[in-house]
CSV table of C-alpha atoms in Angstrom, one decimal:
chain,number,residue,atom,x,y,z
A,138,UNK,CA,23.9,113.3,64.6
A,139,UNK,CA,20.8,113.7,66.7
A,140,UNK,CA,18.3,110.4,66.7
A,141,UNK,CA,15.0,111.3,68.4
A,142,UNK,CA,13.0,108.3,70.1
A,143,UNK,CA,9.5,110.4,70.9
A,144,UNK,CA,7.6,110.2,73.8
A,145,UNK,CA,4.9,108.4,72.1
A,146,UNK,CA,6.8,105.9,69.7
A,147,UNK,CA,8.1,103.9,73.3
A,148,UNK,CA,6.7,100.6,74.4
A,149,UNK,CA,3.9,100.1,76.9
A,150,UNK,CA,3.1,97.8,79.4
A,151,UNK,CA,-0.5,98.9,80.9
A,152,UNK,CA,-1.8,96.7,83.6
A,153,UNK,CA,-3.8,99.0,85.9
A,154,UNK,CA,-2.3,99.8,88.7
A,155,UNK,CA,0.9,100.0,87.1
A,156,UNK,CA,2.1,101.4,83.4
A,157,UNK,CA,5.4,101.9,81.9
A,158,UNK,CA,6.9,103.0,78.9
A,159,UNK,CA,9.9,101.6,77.6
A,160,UNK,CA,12.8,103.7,75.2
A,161,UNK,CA,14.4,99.9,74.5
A,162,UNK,CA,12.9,97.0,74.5
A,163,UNK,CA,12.7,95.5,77.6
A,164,UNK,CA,10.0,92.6,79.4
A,165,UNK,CA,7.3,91.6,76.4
A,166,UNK,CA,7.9,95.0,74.4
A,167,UNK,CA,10.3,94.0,71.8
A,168,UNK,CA,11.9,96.1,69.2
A,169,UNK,CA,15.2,94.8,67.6
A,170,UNK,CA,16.1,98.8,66.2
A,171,UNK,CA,15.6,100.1,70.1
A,172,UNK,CA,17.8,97.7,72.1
A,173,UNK,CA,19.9,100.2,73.8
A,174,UNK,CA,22.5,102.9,73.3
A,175,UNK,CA,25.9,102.4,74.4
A,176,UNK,CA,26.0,101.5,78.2
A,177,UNK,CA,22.4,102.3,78.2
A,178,UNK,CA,20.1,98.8,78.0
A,179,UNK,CA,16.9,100.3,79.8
A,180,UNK,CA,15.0,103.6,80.2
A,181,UNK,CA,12.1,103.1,81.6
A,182,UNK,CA,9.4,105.6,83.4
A,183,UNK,CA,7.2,104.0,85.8
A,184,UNK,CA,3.8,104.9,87.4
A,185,UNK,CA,2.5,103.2,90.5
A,186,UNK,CA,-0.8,103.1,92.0
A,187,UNK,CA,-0.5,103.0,95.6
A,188,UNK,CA,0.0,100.0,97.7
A,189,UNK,CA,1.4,97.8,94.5
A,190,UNK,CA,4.4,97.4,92.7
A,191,UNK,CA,7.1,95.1,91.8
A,192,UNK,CA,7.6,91.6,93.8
A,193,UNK,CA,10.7,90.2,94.7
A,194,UNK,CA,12.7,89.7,91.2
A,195,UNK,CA,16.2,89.0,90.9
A,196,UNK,CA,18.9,91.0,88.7
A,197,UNK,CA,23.0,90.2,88.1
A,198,UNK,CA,25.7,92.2,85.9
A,199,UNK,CA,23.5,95.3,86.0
A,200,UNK,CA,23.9,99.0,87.1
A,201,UNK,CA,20.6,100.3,88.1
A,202,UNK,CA,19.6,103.8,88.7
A,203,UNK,CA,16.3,105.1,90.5
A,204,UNK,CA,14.8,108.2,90.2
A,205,UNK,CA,12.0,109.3,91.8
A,206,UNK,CA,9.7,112.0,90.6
A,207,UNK,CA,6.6,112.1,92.5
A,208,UNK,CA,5.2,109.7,95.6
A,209,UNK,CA,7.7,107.3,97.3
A,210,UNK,CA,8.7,103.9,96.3
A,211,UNK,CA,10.0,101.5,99.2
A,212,UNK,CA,13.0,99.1,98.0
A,213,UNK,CA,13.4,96.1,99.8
A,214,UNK,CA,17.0,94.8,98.6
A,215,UNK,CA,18.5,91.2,98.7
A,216,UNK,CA,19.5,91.5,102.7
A,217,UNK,CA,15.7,92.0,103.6
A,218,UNK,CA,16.6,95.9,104.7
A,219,UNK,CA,13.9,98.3,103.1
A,220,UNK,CA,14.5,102.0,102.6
A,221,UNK,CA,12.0,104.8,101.1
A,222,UNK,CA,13.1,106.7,98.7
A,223,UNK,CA,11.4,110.1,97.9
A,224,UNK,CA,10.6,112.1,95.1
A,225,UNK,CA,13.6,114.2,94.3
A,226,UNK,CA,16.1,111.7,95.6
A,227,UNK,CA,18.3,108.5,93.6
A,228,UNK,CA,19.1,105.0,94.6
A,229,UNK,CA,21.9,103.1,92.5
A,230,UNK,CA,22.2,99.3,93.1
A,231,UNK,CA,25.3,97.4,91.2
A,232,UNK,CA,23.8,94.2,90.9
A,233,UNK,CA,27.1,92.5,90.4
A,234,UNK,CA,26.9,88.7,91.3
A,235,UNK,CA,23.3,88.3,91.7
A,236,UNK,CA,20.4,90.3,94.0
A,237,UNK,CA,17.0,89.9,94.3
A,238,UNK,CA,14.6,92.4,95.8
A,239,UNK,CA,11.6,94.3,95.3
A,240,UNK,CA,10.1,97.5,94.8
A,241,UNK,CA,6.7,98.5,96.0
A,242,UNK,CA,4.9,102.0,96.6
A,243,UNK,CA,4.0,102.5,99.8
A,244,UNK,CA,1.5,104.9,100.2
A,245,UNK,CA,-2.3,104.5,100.6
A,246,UNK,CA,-3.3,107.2,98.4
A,247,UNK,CA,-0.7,108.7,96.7
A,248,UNK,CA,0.8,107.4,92.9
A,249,UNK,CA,4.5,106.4,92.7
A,250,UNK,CA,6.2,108.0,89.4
A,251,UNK,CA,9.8,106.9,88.7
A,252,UNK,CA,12.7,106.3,86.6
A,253,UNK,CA,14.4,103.7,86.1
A,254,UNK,CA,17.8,103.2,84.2
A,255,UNK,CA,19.3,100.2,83.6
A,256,UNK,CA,23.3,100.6,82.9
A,257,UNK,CA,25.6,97.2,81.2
A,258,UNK,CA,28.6,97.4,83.5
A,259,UNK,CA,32.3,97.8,82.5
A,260,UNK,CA,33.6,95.0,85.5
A,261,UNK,CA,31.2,92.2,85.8
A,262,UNK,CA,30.6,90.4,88.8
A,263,UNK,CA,31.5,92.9,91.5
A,264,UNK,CA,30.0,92.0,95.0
A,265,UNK,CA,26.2,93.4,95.0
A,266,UNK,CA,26.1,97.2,96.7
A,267,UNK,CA,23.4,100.5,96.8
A,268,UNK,CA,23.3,103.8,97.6
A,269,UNK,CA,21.2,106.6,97.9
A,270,UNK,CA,21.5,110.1,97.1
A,271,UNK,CA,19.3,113.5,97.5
A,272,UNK,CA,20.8,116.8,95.5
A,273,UNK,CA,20.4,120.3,96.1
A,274,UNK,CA,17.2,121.8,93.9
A,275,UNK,CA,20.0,125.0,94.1
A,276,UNK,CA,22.6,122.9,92.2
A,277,UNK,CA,20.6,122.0,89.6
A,278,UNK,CA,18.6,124.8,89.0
A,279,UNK,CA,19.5,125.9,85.2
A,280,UNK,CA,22.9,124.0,85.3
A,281,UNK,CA,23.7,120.8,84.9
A,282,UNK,CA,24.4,118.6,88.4
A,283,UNK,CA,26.5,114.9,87.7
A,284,UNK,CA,24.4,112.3,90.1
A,285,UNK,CA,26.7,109.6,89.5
A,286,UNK,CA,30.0,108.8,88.1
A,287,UNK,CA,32.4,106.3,87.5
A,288,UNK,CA,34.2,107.6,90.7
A,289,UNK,CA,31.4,109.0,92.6
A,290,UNK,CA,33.1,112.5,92.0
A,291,UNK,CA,31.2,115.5,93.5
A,292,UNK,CA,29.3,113.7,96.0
A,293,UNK,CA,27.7,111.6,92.9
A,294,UNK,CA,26.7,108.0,93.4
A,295,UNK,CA,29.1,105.3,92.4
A,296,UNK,CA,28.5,103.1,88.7
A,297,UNK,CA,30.4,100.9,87.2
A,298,UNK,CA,30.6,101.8,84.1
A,299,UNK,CA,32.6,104.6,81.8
A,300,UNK,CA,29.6,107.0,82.3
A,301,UNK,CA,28.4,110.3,84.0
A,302,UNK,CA,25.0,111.5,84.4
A,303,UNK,CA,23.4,115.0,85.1
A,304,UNK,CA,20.5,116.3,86.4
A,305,UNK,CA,18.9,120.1,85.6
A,306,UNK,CA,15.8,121.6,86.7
A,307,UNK,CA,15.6,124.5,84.1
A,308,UNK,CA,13.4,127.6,83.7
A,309,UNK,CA,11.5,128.4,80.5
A,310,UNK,CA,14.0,130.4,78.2
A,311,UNK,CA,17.2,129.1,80.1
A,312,UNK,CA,19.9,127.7,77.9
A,313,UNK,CA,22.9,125.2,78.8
A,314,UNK,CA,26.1,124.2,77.0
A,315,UNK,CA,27.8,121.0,77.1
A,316,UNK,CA,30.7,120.1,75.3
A,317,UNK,CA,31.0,116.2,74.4
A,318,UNK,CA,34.9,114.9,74.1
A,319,UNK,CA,36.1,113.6,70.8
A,320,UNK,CA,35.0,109.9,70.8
A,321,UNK,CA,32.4,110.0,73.0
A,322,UNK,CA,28.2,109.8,73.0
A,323,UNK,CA,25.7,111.4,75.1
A,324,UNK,CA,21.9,110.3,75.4
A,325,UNK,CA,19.1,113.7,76.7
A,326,UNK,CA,16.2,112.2,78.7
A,327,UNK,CA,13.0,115.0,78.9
A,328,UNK,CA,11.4,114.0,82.3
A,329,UNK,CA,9.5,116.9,82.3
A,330,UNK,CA,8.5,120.0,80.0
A,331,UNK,CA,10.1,120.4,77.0
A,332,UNK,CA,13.8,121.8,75.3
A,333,UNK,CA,14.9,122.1,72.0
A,334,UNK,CA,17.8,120.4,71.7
A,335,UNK,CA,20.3,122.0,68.9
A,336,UNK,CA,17.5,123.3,67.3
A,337,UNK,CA,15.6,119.6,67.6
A,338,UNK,CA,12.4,119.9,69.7
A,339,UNK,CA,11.6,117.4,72.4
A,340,UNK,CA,8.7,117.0,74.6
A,341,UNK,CA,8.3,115.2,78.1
A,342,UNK,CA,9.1,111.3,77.7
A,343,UNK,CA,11.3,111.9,74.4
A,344,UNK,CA,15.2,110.9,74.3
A,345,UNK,CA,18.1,111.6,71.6
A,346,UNK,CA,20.7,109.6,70.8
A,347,UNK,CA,23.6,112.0,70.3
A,348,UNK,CA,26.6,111.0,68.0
A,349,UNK,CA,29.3,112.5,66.2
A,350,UNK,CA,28.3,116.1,68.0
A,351,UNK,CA,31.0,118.4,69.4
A,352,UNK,CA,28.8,120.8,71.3
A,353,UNK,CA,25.2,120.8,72.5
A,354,UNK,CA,22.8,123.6,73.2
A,355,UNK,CA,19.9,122.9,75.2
A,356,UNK,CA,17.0,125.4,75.4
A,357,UNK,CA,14.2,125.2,77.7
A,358,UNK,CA,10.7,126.3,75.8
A,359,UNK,CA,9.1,125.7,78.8
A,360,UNK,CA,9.7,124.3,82.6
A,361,UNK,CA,11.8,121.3,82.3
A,362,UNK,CA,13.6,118.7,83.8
A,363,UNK,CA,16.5,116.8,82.5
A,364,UNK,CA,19.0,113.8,82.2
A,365,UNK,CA,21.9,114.0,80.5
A,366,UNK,CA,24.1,110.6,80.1
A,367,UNK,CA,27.8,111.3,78.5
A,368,UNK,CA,28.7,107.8,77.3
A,369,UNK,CA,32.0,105.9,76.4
């Protein structure tokens, strides 16, 4: 079973200088049928205009996974080091015990857009960590690249939780495969361009909740980019 949630049925938080769009509910956007999928408790994409952001805010028990698309976003973390991260690379932090920190776009002139994944984790209260990761445009170019992992496997980054997930940068007319084992779930984020997912179309900002589903064919109708979670 295939469950679309469409680009344009998420929640929105416009203030200006910064908007999101939330898959499941998250901050003021509410919606008791959207309040995760399996690990999964956030999905959130995130345009910044320069020079703002997100003040210092404190998270615990939570696996969080950065993405950045375009701009740069600098993240302060709970030991008052700061690192940019650029478009095209990953930052995980395993908020664990407690952190607080802050995320803020740098630039004078140039719009932050990010992701922003929010994972429940499998061992609560691990001692607070982060990482960061950049991935060869080669490796995911019409294939399907794991960026993190239970056990960091391949060079991924590190979760804690039962989960992988992939990255693909696919041209228009490429197809992938992608067996899902017996028992477990998968959830397809479009973060650019559009696929037709076993014959179900999606646009950029649309996910599917996949259940119940042996095999999945994705199909790029135009120049896309993807993320694939495979879920306990």
């Amino acid at each position: 079973m295939i469950t679309l949630r469409k680009s344009n049925e998420r929640g929105r938080a416009d203030l200006g200088r910064l908007k999101s769009y939330h898959t499941f509910s998250f901050a003021s956007y509410h919606d008791q049928a959207h309040m995760g999928f399996r690990a999964l408790r956030a999905m959130n994409e995130v345009c910044v205009a320069a020079g703002h952001g997100f003040g210092r805010h404190a998270h615990a028990n939570m696996e969080i996974v950065s993405y950045v698309l375009d701009g740069t976003l600098e993240l302060k973390d709970w030991m008052e080091e700061g690192e940019v991260v650029q478009a095209g690379e990953l930052q995980r932090i395993s908020a664990g015990t407690g952190i607080s920190h802050s995320e803020i776009n740098p630039s004078e002139n140039q719009s932050a857009h990010f992701y922003q994944v929010w994972l429940l984790p499998k061992v609560r209260d691990v001692r607070p960590s982060s990482e960061r990761r950049r991935f060869d445009d080669g490796e995911m170019k019409n294939s399907l690249r794991v960026v993190a992992s239970p056990d960091g496997r391949d060079g991924s980054l590190s979760i804690q939780q039962d989960a992988l997930l992939y990255l693909s940068k696919l041209e228009s007319g490429a197809t992938l495969d992608f067996a899902i084992d017996a028992g477990r779930y998968a959830w397809l984020q479009v973060l650019r361009g559009s696929v037709a997912l076993n014959s179900n179309h999606l646009e950029t900002g649309t996910g599917a909740a996949i259940e119940n589903e042996s095999l999945l064919r994705i199909d790029a109708t135009s120049d896309a980019e993807i993320m694939l979670f495979d879920l306990a």
